[in-house]
Short mmCIF file of C-alpha atoms and ligand atoms in Angstrom, two decimals:
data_model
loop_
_atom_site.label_atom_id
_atom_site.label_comp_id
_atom_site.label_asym_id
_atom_site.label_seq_id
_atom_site.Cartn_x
_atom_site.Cartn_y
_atom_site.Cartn_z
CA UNK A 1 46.15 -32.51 70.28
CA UNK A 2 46.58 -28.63 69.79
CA UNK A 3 46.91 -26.76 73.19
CA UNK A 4 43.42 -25.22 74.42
CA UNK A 5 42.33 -23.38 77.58
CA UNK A 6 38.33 -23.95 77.09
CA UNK A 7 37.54 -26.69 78.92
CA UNK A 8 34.42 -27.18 77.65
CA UNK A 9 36.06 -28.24 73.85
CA UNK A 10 38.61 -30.43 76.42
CA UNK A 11 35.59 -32.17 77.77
CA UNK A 12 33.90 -32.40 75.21
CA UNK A 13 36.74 -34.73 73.37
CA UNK A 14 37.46 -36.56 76.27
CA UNK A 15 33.94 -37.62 76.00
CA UNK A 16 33.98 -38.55 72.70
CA UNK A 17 37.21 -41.01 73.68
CA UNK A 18 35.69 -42.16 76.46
CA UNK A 19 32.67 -43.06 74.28
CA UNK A 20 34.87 -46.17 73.12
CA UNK A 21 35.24 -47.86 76.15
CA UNK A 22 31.79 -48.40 77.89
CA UNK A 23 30.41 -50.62 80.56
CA UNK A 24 30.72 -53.80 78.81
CA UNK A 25 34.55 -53.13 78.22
CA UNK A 26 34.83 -52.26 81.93
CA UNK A 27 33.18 -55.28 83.23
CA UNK A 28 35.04 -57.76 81.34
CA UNK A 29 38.10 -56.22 82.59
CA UNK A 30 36.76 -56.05 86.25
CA UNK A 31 36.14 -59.90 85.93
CA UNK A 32 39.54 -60.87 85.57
CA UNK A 33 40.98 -57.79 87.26
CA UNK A 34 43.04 -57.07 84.42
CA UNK A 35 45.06 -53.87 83.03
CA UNK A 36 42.72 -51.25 80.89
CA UNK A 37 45.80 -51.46 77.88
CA UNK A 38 43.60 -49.86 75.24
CA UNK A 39 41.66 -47.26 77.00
CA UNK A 40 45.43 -45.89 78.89
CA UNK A 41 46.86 -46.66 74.96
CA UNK A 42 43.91 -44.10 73.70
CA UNK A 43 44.28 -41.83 76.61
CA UNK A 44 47.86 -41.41 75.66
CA UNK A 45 47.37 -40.82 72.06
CA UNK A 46 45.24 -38.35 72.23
CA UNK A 47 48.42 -36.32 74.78
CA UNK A 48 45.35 -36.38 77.57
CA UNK A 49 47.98 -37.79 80.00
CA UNK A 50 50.75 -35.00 78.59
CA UNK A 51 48.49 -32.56 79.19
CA UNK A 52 50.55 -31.10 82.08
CA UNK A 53 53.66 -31.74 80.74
CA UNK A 54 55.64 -28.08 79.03
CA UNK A 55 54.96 -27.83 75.80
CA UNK A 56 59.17 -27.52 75.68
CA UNK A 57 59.39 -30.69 76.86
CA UNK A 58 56.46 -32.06 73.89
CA UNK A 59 52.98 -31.70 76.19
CA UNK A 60 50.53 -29.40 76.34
CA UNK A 61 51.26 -28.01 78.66
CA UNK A 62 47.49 -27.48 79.74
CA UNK A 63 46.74 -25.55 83.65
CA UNK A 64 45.47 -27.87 86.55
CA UNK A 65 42.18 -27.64 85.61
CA UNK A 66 42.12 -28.69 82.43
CA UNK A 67 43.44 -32.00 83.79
CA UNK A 68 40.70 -31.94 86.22
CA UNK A 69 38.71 -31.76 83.64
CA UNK A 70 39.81 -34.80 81.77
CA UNK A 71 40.19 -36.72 85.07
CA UNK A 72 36.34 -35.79 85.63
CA UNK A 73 34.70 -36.17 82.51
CA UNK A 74 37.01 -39.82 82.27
CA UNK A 75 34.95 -40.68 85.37
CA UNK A 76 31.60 -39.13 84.39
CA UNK A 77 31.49 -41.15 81.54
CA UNK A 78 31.97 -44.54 83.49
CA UNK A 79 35.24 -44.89 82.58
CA UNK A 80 38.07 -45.50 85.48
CA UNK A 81 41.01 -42.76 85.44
CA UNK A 82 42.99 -44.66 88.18
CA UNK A 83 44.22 -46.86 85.45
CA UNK A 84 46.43 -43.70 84.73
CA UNK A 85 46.05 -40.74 86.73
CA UNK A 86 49.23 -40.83 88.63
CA UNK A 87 50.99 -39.93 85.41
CA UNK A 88 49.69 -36.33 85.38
CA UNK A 89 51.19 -35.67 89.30
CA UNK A 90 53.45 -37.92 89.82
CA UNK A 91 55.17 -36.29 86.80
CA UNK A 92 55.15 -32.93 88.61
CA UNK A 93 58.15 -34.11 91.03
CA UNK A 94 60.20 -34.73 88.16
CA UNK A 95 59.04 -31.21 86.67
CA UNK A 96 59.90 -29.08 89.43
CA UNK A 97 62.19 -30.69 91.14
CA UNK A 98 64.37 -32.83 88.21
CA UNK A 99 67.41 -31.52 86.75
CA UNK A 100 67.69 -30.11 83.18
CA UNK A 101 69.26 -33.65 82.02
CA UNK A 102 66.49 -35.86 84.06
CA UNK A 103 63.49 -33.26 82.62
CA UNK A 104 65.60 -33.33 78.37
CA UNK A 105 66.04 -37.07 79.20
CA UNK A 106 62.77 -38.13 80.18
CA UNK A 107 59.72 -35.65 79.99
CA UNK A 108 59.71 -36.14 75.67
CA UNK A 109 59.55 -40.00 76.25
CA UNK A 110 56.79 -39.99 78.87
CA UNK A 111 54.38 -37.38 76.55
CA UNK A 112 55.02 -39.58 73.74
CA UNK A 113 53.71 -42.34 75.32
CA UNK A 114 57.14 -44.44 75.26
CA UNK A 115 57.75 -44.14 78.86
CA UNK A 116 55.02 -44.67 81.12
CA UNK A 117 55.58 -43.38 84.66
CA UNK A 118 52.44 -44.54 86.41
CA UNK A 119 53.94 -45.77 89.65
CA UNK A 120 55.32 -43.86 92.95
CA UNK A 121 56.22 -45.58 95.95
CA UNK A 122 55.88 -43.93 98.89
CA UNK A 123 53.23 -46.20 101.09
CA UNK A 124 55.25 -49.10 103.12
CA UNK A 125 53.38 -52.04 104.83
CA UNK A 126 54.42 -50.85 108.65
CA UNK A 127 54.52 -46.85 108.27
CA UNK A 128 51.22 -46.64 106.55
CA UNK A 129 50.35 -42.94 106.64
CA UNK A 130 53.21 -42.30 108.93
CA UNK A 131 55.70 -41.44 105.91
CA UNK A 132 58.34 -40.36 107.92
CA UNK A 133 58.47 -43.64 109.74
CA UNK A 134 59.23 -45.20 106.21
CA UNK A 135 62.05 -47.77 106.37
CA UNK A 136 63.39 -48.50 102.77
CA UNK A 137 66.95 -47.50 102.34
CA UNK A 138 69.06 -46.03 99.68
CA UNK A 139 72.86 -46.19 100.66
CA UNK A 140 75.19 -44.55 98.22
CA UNK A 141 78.09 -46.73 96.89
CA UNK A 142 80.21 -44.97 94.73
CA UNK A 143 77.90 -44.35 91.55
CA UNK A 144 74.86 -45.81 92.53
CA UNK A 145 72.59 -46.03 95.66
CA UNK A 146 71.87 -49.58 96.74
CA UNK A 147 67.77 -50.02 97.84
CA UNK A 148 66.54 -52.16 100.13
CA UNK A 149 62.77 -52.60 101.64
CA UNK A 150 59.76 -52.75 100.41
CA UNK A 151 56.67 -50.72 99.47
CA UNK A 152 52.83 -51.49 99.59
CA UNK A 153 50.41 -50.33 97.20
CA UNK A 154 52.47 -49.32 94.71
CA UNK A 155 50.04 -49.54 91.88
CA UNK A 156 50.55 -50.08 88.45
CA UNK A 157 53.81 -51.33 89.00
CA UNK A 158 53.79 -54.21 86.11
CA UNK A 159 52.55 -51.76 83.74
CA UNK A 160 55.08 -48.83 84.30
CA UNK A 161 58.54 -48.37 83.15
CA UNK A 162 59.51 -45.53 85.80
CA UNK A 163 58.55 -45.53 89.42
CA UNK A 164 58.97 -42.60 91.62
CA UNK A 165 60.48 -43.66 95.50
CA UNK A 166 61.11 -42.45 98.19
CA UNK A 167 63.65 -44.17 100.57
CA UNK A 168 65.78 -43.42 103.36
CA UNK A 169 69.20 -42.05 103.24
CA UNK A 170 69.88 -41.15 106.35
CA UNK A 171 68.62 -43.08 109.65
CA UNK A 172 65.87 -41.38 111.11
CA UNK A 173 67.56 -40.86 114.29
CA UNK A 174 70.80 -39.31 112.60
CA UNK A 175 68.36 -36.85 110.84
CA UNK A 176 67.96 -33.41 112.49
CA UNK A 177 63.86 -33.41 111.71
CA UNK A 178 61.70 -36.43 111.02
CA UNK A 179 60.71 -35.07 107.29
CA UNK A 180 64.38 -34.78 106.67
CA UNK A 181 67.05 -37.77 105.56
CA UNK A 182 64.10 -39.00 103.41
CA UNK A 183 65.21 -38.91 99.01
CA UNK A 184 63.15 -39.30 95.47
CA UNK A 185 64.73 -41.38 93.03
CA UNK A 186 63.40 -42.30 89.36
CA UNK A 187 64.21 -46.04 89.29
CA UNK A 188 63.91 -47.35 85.67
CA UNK A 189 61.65 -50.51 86.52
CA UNK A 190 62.85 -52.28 83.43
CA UNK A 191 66.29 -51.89 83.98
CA UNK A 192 65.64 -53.19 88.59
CA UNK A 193 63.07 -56.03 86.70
CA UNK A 194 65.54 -59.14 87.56
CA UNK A 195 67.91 -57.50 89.33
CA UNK A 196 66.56 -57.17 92.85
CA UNK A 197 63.62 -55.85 92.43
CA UNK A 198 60.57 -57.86 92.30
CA UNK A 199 56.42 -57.05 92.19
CA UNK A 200 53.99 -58.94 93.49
CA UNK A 201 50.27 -58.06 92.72
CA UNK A 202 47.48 -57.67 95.52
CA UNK A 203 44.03 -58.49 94.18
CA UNK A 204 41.05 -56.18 95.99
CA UNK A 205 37.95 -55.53 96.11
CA UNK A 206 38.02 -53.82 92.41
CA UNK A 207 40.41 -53.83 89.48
CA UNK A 208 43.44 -51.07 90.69
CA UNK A 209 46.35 -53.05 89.38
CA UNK A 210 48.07 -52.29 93.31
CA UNK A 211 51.00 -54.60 93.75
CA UNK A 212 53.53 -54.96 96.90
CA UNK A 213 57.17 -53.70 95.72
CA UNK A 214 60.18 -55.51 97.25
CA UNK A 215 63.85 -54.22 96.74
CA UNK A 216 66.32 -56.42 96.99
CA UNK A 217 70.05 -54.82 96.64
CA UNK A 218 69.09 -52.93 93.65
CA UNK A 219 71.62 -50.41 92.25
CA UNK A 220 70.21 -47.40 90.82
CA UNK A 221 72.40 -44.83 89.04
CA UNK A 222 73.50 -41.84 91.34
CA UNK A 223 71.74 -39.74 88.36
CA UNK A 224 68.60 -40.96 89.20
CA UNK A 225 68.27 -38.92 92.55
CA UNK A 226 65.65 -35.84 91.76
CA UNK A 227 67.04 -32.72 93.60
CA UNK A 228 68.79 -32.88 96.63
CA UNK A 229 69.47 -35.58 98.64
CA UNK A 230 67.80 -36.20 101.98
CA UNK A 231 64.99 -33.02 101.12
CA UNK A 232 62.43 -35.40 98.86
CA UNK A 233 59.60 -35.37 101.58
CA UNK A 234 59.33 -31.87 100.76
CA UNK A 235 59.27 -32.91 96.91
CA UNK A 236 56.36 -35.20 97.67
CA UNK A 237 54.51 -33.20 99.63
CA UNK A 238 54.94 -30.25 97.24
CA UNK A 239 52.95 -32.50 94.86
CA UNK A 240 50.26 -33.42 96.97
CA UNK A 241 48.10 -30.62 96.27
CA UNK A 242 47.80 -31.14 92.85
CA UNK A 243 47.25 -34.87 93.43
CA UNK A 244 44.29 -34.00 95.77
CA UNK A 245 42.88 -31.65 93.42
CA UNK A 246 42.90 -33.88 90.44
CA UNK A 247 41.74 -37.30 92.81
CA UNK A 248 38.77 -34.82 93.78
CA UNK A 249 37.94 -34.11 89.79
CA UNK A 250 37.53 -37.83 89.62
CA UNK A 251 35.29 -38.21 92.56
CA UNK A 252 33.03 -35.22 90.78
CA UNK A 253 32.82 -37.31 87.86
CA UNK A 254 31.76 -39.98 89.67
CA UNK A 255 29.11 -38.56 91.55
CA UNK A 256 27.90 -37.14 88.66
CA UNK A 257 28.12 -40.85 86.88
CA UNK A 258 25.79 -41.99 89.94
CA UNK A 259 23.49 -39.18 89.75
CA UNK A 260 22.48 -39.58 85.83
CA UNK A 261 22.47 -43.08 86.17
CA UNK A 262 19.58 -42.84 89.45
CA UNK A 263 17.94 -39.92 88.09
CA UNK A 264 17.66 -42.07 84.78
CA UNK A 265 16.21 -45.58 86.67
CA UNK A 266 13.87 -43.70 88.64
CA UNK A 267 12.17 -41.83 86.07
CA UNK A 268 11.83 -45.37 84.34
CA UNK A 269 11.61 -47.64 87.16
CA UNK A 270 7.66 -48.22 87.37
CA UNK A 271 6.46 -49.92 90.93
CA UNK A 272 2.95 -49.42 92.49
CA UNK A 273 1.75 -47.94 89.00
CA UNK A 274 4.36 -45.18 89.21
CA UNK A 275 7.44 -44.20 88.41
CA UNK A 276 9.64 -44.33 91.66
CA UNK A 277 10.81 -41.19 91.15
CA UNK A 278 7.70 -39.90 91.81
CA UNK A 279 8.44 -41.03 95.33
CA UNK A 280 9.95 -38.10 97.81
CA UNK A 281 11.66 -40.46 99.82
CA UNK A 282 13.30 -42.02 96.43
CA UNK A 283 13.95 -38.31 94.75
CA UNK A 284 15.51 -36.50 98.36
CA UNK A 285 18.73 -39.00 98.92
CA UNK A 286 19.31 -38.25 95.24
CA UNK A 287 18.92 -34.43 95.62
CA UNK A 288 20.68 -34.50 98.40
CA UNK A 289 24.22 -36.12 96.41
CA UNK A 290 23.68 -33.67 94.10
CA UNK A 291 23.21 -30.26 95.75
CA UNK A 292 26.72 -32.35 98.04
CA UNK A 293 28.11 -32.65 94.52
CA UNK A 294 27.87 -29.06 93.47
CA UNK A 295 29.43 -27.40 96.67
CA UNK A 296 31.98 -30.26 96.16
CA UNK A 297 32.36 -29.08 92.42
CA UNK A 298 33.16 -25.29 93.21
CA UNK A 299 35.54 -26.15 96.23
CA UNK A 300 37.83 -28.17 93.48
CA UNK A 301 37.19 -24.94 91.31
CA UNK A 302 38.60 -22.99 93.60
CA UNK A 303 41.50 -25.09 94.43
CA UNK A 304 42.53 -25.27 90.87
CA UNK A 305 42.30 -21.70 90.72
CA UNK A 306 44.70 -21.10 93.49
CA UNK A 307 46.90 -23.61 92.48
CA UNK A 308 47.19 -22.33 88.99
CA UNK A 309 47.77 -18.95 90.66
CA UNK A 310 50.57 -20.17 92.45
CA UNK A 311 48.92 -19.45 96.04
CA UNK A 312 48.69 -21.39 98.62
CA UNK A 313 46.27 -23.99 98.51
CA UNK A 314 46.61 -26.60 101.07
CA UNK A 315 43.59 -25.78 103.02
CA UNK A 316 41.06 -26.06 99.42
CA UNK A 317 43.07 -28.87 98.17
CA UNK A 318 42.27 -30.99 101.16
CA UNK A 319 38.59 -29.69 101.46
CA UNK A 320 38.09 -30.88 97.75
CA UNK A 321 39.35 -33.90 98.36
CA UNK A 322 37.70 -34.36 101.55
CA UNK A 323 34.24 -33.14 99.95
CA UNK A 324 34.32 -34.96 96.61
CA UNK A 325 34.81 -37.72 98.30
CA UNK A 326 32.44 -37.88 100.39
CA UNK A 327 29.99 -36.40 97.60
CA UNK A 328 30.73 -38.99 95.54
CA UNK A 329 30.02 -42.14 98.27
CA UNK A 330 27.26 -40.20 99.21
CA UNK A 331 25.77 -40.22 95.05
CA UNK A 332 27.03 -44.43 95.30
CA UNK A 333 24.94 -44.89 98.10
CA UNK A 334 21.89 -43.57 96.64
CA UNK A 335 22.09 -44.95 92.97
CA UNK A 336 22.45 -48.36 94.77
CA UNK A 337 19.71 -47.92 96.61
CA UNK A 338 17.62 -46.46 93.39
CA UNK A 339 18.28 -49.45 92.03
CA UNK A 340 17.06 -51.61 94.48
CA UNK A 341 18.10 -55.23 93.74
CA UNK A 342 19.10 -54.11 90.22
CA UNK A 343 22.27 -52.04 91.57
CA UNK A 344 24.07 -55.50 92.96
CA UNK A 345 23.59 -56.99 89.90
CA UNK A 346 26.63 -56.36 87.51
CA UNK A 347 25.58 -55.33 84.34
CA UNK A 348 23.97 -52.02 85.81
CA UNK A 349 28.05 -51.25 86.39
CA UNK A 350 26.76 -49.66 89.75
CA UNK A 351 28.33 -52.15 92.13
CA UNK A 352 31.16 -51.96 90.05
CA UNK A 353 31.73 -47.83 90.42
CA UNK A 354 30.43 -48.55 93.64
CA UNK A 355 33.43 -50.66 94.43
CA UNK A 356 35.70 -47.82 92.74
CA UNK A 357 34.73 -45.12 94.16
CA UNK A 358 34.89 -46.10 97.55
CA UNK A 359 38.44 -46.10 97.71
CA UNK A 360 38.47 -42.61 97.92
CA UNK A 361 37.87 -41.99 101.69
CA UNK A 362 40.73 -44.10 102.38
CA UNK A 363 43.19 -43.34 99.23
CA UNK A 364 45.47 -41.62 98.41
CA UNK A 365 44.97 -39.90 102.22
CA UNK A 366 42.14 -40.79 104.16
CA UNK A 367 39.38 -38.53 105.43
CA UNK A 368 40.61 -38.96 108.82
CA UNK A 369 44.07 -37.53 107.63
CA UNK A 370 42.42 -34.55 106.07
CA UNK A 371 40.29 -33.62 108.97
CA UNK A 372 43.78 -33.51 111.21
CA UNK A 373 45.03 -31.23 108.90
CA UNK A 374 42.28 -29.04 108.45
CA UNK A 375 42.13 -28.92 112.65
CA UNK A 376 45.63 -28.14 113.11
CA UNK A 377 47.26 -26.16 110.13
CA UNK A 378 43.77 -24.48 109.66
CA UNK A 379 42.15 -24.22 112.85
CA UNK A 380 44.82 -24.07 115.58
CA UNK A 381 43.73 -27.04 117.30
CA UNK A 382 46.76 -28.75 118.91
CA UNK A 383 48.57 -31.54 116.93
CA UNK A 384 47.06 -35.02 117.37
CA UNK A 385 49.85 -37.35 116.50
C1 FAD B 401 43.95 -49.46 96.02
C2 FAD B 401 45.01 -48.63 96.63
C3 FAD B 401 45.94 -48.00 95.83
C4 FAD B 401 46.99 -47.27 96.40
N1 FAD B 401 47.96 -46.73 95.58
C5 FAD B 401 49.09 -46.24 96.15
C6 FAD B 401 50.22 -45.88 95.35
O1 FAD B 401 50.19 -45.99 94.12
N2 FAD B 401 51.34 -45.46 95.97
C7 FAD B 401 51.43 -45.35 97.34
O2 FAD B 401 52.49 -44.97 97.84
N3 FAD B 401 50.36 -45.64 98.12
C8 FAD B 401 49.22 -46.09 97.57
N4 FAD B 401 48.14 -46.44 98.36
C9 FAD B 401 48.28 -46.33 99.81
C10 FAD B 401 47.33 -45.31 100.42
O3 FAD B 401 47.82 -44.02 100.19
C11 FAD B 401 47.20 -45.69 101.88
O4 FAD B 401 46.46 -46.90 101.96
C12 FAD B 401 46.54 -44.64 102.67
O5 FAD B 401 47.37 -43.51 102.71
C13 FAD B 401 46.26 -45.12 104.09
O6 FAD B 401 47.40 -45.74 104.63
P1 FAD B 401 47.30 -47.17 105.32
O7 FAD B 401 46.55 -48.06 104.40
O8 FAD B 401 48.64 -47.64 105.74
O9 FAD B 401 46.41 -46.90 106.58
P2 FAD B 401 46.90 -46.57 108.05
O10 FAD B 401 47.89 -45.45 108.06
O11 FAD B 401 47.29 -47.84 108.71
O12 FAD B 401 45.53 -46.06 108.67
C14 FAD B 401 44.42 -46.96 108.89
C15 FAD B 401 43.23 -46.15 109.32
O13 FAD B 401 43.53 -45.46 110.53
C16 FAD B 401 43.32 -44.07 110.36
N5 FAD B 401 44.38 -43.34 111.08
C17 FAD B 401 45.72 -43.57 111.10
N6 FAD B 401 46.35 -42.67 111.85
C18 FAD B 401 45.41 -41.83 112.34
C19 FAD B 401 45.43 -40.68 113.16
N7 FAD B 401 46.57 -40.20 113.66
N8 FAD B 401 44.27 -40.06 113.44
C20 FAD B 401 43.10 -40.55 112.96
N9 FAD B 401 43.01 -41.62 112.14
C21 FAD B 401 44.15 -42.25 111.84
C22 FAD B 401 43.40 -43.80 108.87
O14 FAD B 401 42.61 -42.69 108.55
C23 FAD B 401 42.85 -45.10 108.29
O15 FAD B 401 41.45 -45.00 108.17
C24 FAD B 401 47.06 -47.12 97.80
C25 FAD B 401 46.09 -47.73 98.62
C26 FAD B 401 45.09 -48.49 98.05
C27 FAD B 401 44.11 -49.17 98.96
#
């Protein structure tokens, strides 16, 4: 793939790709919640999930919203970017905050496509949304760091070779601030695989490949700490923006996805001697997701813009998020009901994006989370917890 800033030639080949893998490919998978190999295999190929990676370091080295753009048209086209999204952020931690060796050592292998790092553990069964409160440890022992816990959600765990953690290293009460004594290690799955470190896969409502993460003694190399240690809740968070961003692409995509496939049914759809998109009170809830979709569309515009910029983008980043989410449920809702019966019944793949999409106003923050940030980093409004 040659390096290009026009989006529209980007999303135009991503469609092309995507073109291999339609809804009969996607239900068969959903069936026996099992791992999209070929479609991530293709993905990778083609550099789409290098496409943030330097081009020193053998990606493309592509802005923020050219991988918006790939994450968007991937989900306009019916096709489920979860399967390998977390590459393109979770890989920014390791960019800006690796060392030379970490970023020489790994960064060629994972645009390649030899290395896949698809998983990043941060979510832990009694913390929940309260990082912070995270309990896994690291304890240094000579060379290595020693990691006990466990972590919840951790998805695509069996199909990754690198996970990015982040564990305790100092006790929460020996830490001077709550967001301190918290470190980001690279843990080379294949190497912890049998040697403390076990996965256990959670089946739900649709086909995420999530798994529960439990550490057991595992000694990981003192190399593998990224940056400083004790300072990686900053290193997370410092990625979060981008991840919102590019989660908010995907929710576009997916309204979009809704909106052709109502606008299509209803124009075909014939009931009463008419097509039942002749109906105002069929053709408003569907005008309504998409005029939702649009402001959505240019609030994720202008958080890529600002990220690419280098400005400050919190505030956007959380609003996309928070609006493309909620655009997209919004479009689910009403191609379901467009549908009538016909959008339960699986080979209409509407309950299935259904299913998918919904995620998104609890994962990877929930709207709830986004609205407390917005009232007091935005607003003023007093802190809430
Ligand atoms: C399919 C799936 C995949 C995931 N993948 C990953 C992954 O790869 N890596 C990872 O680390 N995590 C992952 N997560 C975890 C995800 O980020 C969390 O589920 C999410 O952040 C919410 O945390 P929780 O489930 O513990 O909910 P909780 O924190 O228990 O919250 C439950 C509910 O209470 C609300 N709530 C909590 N506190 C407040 C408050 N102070 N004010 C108002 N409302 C509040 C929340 O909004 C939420 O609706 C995944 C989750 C799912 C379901």
């Amino acid at each position: 793939m040659t390096a290009s800033y026009d989006n529209t030639a980007i999303r135009e080949q991503v469609r092309k790709l995507c073109a291999q893998f339609p809804g009969a490919y996607w239900r068969a998978l959903d069936r026996q919640r099992a791992y999209p190999e070929e479609f991530v295999r293709a993905l990778t190929e083609a550099g789409w999930l290098a496409a943030l990676i330097p081009e020193e370091y053998g990606g493309s080295g592509l802005p923020l919203s050219a991988a918006a753009a790939i994450l968007e048209e991937t989900h306009h086209t019916g096709c489920n970017g979860a399967a390998c999204h977390a590459q393109m952020y979770i890989m920014g931690t390791l960019l800006r905050h690796g060392s030379h060796e970490q970023k020489a050592r790994y960064l060629p292998q994972i645009a390649g496509g030899e290395l896949r790092l698809q998983a990043f553990g941060v979510t832990e069964p009694t913390s929940g949304t309260d990082t912070t409160a995270l309990t896994t440890t690291a304890r240094r022992e000579g060379d290595s760091y020693i990691v006990n816990g466990q972590k919840i959600w951790t998805s695509r765990a069996e199909q990754s070779d690198l996970m990015l953690l982040l564990a305790r290293t100092t006790a929460r009460e020996q830490a001077e601030k709550r967001t301190e004594g918290l470190s980001v290690f690279l843990i080379d799955m294949r190497e912890a695989k049998g040697a403390g470190l076990t996965i256990k896969p959670i089946r739900t409502m649709m086909n995420h490949a999530t798994t529960e993460v439990f550490f057991e003694n595992v000694r990981v190399p003192a190399s593998q700490l990224i940056g400083e240690e004790n300072k990686g809740f900053r290193y997370i968070l410092s990625g979060m923006n981008a991840e919102r961003i590019l989660i908010a692409a995907e929710c576009i995509g997916d309204a979009k996805w809704f909106i052709d496939r109502a606008v299509t049914y209803a124009k075909e759809r014939v009931v009463f001697g008419r097509p039942i998109g002749q109906n105002q009170g069929v053709q408003f809830p569907i005008a309504q997701a998409y005029a939702k979709m649009r402001a959505a569309e240019l609030m994720v515009e202008r958080a890529a813009s600002l990220f690419e910029a280098g400005a400050e983008c919190g505030a956007e980043a959380n609003m996309a998020k928070l609006m493309a989410a909620d655009a997209s449920w919004e479009a689910a809702n009403a191609c379901v009901q467009t549908h009538g019966g016909f959008g339960f019944a699986e080979d209409y793949d509407v309950e299935r994006k259904f299913r998918e999409t919904r995620l998104y106003q609890v994962a990877p923050i929930s709207t709830n989370l986004i609205l407390s940030y917005l009232a007091e980093h935005v607003l003023g409004l007093p802190r809430s917890y």
